[in-house]
PDB file of C-alpha atoms and ligand atoms in Angstrom:
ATOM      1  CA  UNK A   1     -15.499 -36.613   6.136  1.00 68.00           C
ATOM      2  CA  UNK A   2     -12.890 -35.792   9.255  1.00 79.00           C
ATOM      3  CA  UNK A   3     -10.121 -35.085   7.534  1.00 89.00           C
ATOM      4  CA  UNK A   4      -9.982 -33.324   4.016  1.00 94.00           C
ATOM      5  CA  UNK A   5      -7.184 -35.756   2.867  1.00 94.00           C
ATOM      6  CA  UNK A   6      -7.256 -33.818  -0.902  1.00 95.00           C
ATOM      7  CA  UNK A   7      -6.120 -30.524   0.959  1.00 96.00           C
ATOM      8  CA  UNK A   8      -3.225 -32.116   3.654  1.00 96.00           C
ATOM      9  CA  UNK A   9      -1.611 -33.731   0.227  1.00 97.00           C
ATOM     10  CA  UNK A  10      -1.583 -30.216  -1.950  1.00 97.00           C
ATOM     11  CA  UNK A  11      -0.418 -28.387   1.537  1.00 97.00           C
ATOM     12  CA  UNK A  12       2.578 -31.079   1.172  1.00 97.00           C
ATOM     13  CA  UNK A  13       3.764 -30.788  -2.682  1.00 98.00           C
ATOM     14  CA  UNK A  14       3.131 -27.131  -2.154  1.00 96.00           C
ATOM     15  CA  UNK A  15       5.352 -26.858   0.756  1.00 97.00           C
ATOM     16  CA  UNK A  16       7.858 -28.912  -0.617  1.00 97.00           C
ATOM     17  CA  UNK A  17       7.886 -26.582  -4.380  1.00 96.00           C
ATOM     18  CA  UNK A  18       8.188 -23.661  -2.486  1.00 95.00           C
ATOM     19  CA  UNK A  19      11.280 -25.329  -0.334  1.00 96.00           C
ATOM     20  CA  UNK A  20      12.596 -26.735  -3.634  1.00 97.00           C
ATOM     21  CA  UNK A  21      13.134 -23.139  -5.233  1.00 95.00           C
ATOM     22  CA  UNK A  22      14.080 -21.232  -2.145  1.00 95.00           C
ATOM     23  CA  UNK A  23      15.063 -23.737   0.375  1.00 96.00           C
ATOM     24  CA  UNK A  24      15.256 -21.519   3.275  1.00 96.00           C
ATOM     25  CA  UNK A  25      12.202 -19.497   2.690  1.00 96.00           C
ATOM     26  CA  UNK A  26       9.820 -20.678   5.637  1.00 97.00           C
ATOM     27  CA  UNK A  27      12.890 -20.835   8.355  1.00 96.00           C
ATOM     28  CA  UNK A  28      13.271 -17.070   6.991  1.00 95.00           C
ATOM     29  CA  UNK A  29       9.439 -16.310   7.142  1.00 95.00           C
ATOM     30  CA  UNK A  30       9.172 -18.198  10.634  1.00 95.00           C
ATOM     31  CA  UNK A  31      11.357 -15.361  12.129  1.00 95.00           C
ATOM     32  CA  UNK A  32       9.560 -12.049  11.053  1.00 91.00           C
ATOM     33  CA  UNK A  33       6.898 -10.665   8.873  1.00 92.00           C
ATOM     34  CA  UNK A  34       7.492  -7.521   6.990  1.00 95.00           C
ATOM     35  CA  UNK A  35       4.916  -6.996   4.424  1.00 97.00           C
ATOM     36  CA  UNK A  36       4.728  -3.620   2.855  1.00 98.00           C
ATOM     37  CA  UNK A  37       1.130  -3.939   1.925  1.00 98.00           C
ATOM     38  CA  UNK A  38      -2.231  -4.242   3.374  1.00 98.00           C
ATOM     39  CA  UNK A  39      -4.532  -5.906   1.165  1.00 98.00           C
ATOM     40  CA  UNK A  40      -8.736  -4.995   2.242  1.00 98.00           C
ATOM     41  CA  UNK A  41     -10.700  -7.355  -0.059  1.00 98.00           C
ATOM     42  CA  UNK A  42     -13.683  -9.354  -1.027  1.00 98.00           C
ATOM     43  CA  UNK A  43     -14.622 -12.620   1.029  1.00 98.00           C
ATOM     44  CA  UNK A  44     -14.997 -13.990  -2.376  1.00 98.00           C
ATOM     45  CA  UNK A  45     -13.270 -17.681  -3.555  1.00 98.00           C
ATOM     46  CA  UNK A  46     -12.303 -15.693  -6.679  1.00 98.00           C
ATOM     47  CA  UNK A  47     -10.421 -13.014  -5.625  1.00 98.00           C
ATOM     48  CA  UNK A  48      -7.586 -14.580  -3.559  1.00 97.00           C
ATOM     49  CA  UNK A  49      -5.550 -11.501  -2.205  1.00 98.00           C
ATOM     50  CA  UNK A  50      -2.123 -12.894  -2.689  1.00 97.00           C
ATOM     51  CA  UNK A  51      -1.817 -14.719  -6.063  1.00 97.00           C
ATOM     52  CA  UNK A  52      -3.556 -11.995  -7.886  1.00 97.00           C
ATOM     53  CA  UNK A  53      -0.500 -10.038  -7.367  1.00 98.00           C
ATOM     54  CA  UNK A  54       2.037 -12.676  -7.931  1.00 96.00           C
ATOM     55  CA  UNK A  55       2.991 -13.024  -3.786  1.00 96.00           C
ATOM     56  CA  UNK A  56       4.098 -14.978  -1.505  1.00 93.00           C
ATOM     57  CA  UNK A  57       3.376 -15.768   2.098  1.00 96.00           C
ATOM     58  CA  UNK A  58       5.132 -12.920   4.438  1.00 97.00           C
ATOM     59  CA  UNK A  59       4.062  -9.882   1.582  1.00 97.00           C
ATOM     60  CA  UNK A  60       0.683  -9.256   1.936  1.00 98.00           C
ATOM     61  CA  UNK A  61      -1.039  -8.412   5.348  1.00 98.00           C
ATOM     62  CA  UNK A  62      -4.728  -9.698   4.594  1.00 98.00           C
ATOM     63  CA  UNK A  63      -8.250  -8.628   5.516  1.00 98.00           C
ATOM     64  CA  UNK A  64     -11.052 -10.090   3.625  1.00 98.00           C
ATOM     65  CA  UNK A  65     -15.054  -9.539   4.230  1.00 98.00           C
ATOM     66  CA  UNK A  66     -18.421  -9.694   2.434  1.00 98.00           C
ATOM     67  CA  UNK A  67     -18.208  -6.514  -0.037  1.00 98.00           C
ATOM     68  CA  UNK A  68     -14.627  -5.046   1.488  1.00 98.00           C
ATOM     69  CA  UNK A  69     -16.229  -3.110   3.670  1.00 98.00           C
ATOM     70  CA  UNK A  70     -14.500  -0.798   6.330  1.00 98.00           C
ATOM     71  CA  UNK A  71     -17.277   0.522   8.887  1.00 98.00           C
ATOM     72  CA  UNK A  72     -15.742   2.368  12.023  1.00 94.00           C
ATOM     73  CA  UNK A  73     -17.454   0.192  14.788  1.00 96.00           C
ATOM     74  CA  UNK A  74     -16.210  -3.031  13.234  1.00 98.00           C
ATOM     75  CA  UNK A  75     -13.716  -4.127  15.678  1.00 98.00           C
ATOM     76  CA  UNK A  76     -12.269  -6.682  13.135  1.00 98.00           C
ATOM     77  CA  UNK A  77     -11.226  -4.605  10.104  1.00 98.00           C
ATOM     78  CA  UNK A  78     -10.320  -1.461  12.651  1.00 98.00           C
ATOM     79  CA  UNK A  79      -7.855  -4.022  15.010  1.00 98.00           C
ATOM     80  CA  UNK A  80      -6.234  -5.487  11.266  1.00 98.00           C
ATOM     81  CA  UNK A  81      -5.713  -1.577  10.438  1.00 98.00           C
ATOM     82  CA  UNK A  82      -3.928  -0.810  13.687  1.00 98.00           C
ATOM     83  CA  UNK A  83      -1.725  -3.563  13.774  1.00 98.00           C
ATOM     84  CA  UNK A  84      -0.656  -3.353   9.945  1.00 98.00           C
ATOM     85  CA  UNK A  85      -0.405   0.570  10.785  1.00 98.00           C
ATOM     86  CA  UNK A  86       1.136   1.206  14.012  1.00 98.00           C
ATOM     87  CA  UNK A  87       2.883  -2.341  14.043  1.00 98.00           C
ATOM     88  CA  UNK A  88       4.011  -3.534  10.597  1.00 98.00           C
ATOM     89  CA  UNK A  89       4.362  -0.004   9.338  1.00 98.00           C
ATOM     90  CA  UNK A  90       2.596  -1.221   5.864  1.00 98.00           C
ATOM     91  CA  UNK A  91       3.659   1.346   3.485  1.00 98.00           C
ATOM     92  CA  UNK A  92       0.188   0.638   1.148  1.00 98.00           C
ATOM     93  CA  UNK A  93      -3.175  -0.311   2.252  1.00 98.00           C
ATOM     94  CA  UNK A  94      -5.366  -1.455  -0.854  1.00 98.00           C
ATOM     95  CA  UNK A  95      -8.965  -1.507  -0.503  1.00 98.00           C
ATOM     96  CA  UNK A  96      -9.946  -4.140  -3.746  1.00 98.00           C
ATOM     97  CA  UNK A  97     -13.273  -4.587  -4.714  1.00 98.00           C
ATOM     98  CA  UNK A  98     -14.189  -6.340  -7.746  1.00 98.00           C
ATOM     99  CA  UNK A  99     -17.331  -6.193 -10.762  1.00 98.00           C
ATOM    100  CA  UNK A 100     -20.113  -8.342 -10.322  1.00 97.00           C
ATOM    101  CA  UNK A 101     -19.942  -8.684  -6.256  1.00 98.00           C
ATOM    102  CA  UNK A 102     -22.623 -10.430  -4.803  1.00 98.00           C
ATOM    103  CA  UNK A 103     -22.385  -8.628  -2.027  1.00 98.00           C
ATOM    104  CA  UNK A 104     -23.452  -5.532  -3.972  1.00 98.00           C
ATOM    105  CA  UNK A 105     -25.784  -7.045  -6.172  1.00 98.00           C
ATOM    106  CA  UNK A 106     -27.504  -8.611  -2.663  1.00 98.00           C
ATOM    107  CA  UNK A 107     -27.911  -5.477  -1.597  1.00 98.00           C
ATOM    108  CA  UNK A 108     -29.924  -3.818  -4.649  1.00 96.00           C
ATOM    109  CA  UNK A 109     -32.256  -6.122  -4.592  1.00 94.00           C
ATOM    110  CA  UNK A 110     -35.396  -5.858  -2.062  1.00 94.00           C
ATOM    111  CA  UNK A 111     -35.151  -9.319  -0.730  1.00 97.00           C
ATOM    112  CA  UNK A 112     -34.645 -10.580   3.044  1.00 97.00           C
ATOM    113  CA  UNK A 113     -31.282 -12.388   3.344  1.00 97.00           C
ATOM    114  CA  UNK A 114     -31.309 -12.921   7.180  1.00 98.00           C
ATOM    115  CA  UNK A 115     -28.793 -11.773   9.145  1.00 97.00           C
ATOM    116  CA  UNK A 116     -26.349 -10.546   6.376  1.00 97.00           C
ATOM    117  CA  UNK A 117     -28.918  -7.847   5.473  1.00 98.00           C
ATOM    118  CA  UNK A 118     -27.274  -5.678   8.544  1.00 97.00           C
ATOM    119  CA  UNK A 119     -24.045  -6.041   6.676  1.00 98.00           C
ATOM    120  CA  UNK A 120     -25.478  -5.449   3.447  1.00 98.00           C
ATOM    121  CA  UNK A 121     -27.476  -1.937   5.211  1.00 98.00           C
ATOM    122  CA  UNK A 122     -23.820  -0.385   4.353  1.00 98.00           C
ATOM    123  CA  UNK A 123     -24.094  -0.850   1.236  1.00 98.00           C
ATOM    124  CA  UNK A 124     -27.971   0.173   0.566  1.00 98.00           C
ATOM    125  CA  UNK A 125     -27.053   3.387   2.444  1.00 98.00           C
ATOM    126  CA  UNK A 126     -24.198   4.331  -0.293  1.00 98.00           C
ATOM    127  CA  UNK A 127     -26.322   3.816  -3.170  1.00 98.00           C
ATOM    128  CA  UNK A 128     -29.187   6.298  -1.241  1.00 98.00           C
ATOM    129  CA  UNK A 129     -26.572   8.453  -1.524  1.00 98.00           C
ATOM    130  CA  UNK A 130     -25.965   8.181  -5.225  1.00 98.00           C
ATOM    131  CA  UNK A 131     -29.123   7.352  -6.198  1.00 97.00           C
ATOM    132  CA  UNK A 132     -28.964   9.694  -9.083  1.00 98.00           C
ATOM    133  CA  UNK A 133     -26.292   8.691 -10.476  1.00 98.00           C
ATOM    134  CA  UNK A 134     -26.598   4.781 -10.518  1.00 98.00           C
ATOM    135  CA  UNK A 135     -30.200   5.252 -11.569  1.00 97.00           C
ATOM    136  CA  UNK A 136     -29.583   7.185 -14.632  1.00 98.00           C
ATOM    137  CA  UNK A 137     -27.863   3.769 -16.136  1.00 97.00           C
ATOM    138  CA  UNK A 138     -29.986   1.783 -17.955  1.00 92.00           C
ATOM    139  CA  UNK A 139     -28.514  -1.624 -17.400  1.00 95.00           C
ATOM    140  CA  UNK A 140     -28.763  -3.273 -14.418  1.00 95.00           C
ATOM    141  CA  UNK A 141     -24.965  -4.855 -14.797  1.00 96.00           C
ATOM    142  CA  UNK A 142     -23.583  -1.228 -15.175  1.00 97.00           C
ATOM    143  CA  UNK A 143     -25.419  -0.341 -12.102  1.00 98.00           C
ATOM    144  CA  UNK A 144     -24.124  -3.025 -10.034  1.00 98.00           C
ATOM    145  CA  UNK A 145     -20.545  -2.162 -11.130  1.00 98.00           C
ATOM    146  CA  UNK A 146     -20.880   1.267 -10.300  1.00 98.00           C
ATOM    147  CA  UNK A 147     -21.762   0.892  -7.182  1.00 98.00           C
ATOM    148  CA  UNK A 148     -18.724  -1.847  -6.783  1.00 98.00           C
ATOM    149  CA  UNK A 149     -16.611   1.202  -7.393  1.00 98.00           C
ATOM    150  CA  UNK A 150     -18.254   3.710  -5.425  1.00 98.00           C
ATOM    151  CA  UNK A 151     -18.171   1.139  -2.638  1.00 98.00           C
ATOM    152  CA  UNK A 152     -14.832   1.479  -3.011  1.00 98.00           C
ATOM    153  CA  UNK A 153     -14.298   5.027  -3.632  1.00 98.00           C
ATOM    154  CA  UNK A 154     -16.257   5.242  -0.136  1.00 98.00           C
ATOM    155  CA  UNK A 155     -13.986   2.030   1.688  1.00 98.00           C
ATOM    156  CA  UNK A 156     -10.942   4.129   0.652  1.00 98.00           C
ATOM    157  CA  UNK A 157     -12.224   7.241   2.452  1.00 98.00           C
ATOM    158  CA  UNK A 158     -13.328   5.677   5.585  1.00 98.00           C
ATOM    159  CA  UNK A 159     -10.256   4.050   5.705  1.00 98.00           C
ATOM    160  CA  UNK A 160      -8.764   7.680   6.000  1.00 98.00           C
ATOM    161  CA  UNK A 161     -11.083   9.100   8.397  1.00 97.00           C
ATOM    162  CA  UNK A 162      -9.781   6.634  11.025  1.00 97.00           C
ATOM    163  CA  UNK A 163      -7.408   8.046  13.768  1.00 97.00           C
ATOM    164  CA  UNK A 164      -5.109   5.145  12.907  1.00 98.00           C
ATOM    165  CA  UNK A 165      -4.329   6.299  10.112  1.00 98.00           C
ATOM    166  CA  UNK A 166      -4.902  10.077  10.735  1.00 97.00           C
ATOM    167  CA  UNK A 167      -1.832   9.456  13.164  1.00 97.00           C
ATOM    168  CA  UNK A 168       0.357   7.659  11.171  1.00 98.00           C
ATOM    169  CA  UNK A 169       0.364  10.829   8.770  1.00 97.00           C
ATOM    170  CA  UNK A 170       0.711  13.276  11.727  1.00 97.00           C
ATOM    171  CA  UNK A 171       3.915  11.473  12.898  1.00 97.00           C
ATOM    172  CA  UNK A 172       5.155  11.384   9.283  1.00 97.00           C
ATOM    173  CA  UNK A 173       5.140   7.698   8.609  1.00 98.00           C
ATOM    174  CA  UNK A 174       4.703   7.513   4.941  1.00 98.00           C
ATOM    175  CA  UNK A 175       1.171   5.539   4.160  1.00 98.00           C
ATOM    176  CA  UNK A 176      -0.915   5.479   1.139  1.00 98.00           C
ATOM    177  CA  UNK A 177      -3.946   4.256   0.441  1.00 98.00           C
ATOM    178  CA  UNK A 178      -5.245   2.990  -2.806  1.00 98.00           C
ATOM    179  CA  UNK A 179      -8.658   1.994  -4.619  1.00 98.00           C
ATOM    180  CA  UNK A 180      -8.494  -0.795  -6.848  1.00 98.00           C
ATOM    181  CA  UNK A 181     -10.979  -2.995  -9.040  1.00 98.00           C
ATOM    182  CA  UNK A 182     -10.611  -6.871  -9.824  1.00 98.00           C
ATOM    183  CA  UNK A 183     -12.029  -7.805 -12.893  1.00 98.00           C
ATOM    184  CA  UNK A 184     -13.103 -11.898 -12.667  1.00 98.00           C
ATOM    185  CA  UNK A 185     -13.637 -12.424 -16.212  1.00 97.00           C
ATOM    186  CA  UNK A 186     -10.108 -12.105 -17.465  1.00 98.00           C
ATOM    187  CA  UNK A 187      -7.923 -11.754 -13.922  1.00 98.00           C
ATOM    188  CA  UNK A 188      -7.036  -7.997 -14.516  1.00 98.00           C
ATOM    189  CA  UNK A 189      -7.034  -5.151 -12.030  1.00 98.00           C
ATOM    190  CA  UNK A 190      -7.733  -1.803 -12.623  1.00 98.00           C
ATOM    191  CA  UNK A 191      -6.871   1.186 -10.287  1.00 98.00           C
ATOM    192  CA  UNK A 192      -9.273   3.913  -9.795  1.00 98.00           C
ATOM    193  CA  UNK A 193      -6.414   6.208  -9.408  1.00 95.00           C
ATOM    194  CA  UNK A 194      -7.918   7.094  -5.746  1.00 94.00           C
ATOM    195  CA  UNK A 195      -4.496   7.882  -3.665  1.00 93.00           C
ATOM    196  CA  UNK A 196      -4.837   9.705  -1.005  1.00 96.00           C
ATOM    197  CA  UNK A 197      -1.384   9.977   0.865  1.00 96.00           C
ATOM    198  CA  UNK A 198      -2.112  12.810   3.552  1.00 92.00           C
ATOM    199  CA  UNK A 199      -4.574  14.885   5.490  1.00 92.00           C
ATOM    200  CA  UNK A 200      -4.886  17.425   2.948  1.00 90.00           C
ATOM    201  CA  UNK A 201      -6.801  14.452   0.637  1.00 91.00           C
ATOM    202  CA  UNK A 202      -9.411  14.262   2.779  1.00 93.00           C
ATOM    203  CA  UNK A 203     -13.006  15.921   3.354  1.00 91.00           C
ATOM    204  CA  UNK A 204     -12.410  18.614   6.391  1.00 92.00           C
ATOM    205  CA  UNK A 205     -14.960  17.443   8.578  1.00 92.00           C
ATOM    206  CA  UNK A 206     -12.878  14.143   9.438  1.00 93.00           C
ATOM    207  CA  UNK A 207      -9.430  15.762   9.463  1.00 92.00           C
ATOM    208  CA  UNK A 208      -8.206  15.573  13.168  1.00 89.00           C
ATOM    209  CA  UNK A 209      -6.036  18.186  14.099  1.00 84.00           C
TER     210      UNK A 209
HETATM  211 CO1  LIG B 301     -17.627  -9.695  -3.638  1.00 72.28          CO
END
């Protein structure tokens, strides 16, 4: 099939519902974009960034990848940080993982899965590093999710380590950065009460001075 007809028709009567309750709201989004938040989530169909939060278009700035991953020589989630940073002046950046990613679960198993398994290397790394931990659950659920949340305990700190946002604190712009969990099952987040909001937060060997 050419054209997805299905998806041109809901673009339509969603276009015109929006219009019909704010009728000036995409002449007033067409001139700037000022979102106050930088969402860093899961490629996943189930965790769509902005209507788990109850926003429209123009309030979330958006990066999404397999497992929410933030690795410093990946070009693409680096370039969204800078411009949401230094450009938008996003006041939050939310790194959201969610239980029962398949991106995680991918990576605990031992089987090849082509060229995503140099993705997926991230995340075998992190649970080398807490083996222990993960390995003294029983279940192999729990271990997943635990490692969904250290994943993001660990997205959250690389996220800091990065001169972008190193400098944004140095020049006083006021910046936070959060670690969150989505929950498919029944919709609900849960926040891992990680905020780390200056260079004191962070491990000494990656503060620049
Ligand atoms: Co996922």
């Amino acid at each position: 099939m050419r054209v997805l007809k299905d998806l041109f028709e809901n673009n339509k009567k969603w276009a015109e519902s929006v219009k019909d309750s704010k009728p000036d709201f995409f002449q007033n989004l067409s001139k700037q974009q000022n979102p106050v938040y930088l969402w860093i989530g899961c490629s996943d169909s189930r965790v769509p960034a902005n209507e788990i939060v109850g926003m429209l278009p123009g309030d979330v700035f958006v990066h999404r990848n397999i497992a929410n991953l933030v690795i410093h020589t990946d070009l693409n989630s680096l370039s969204v940080i800078q411009y949401a940073v230094e450009v938008l002046k996003v006041k939050h950046i939310i790194v959201c993982g969610h239980y029962d990613c398949g991106g995680i679960q991918a990576a605990m198993d031992n089987k090849e899965h082509g060229l995503i398994d140099n993705w997926l290397r991230h995340i075998k790394d992190l649970y080398r590093h807490h083996r222990v931990k993960i390995d003294a659950l029983h279940n192999a659920s729990e271990k997943i999710n635990l490692l969904c949340e250290l994943n993001v305990v660990e997205q959250v700190a690389n996220i800091c380590h990065t001169t972008i946002v190193q400098s944004a604190w140095k020049s006083g712009q006021e910046l936070t950065v959060h670690g969150w969990m989505y929950r498919i099952e029944d919709g609900i987040l849960k926040d891992l009460d990680i905020c780390v909001e200056n260079i004191n937060d962070i491990s000494q060997i990656h503060r620049i001075s």
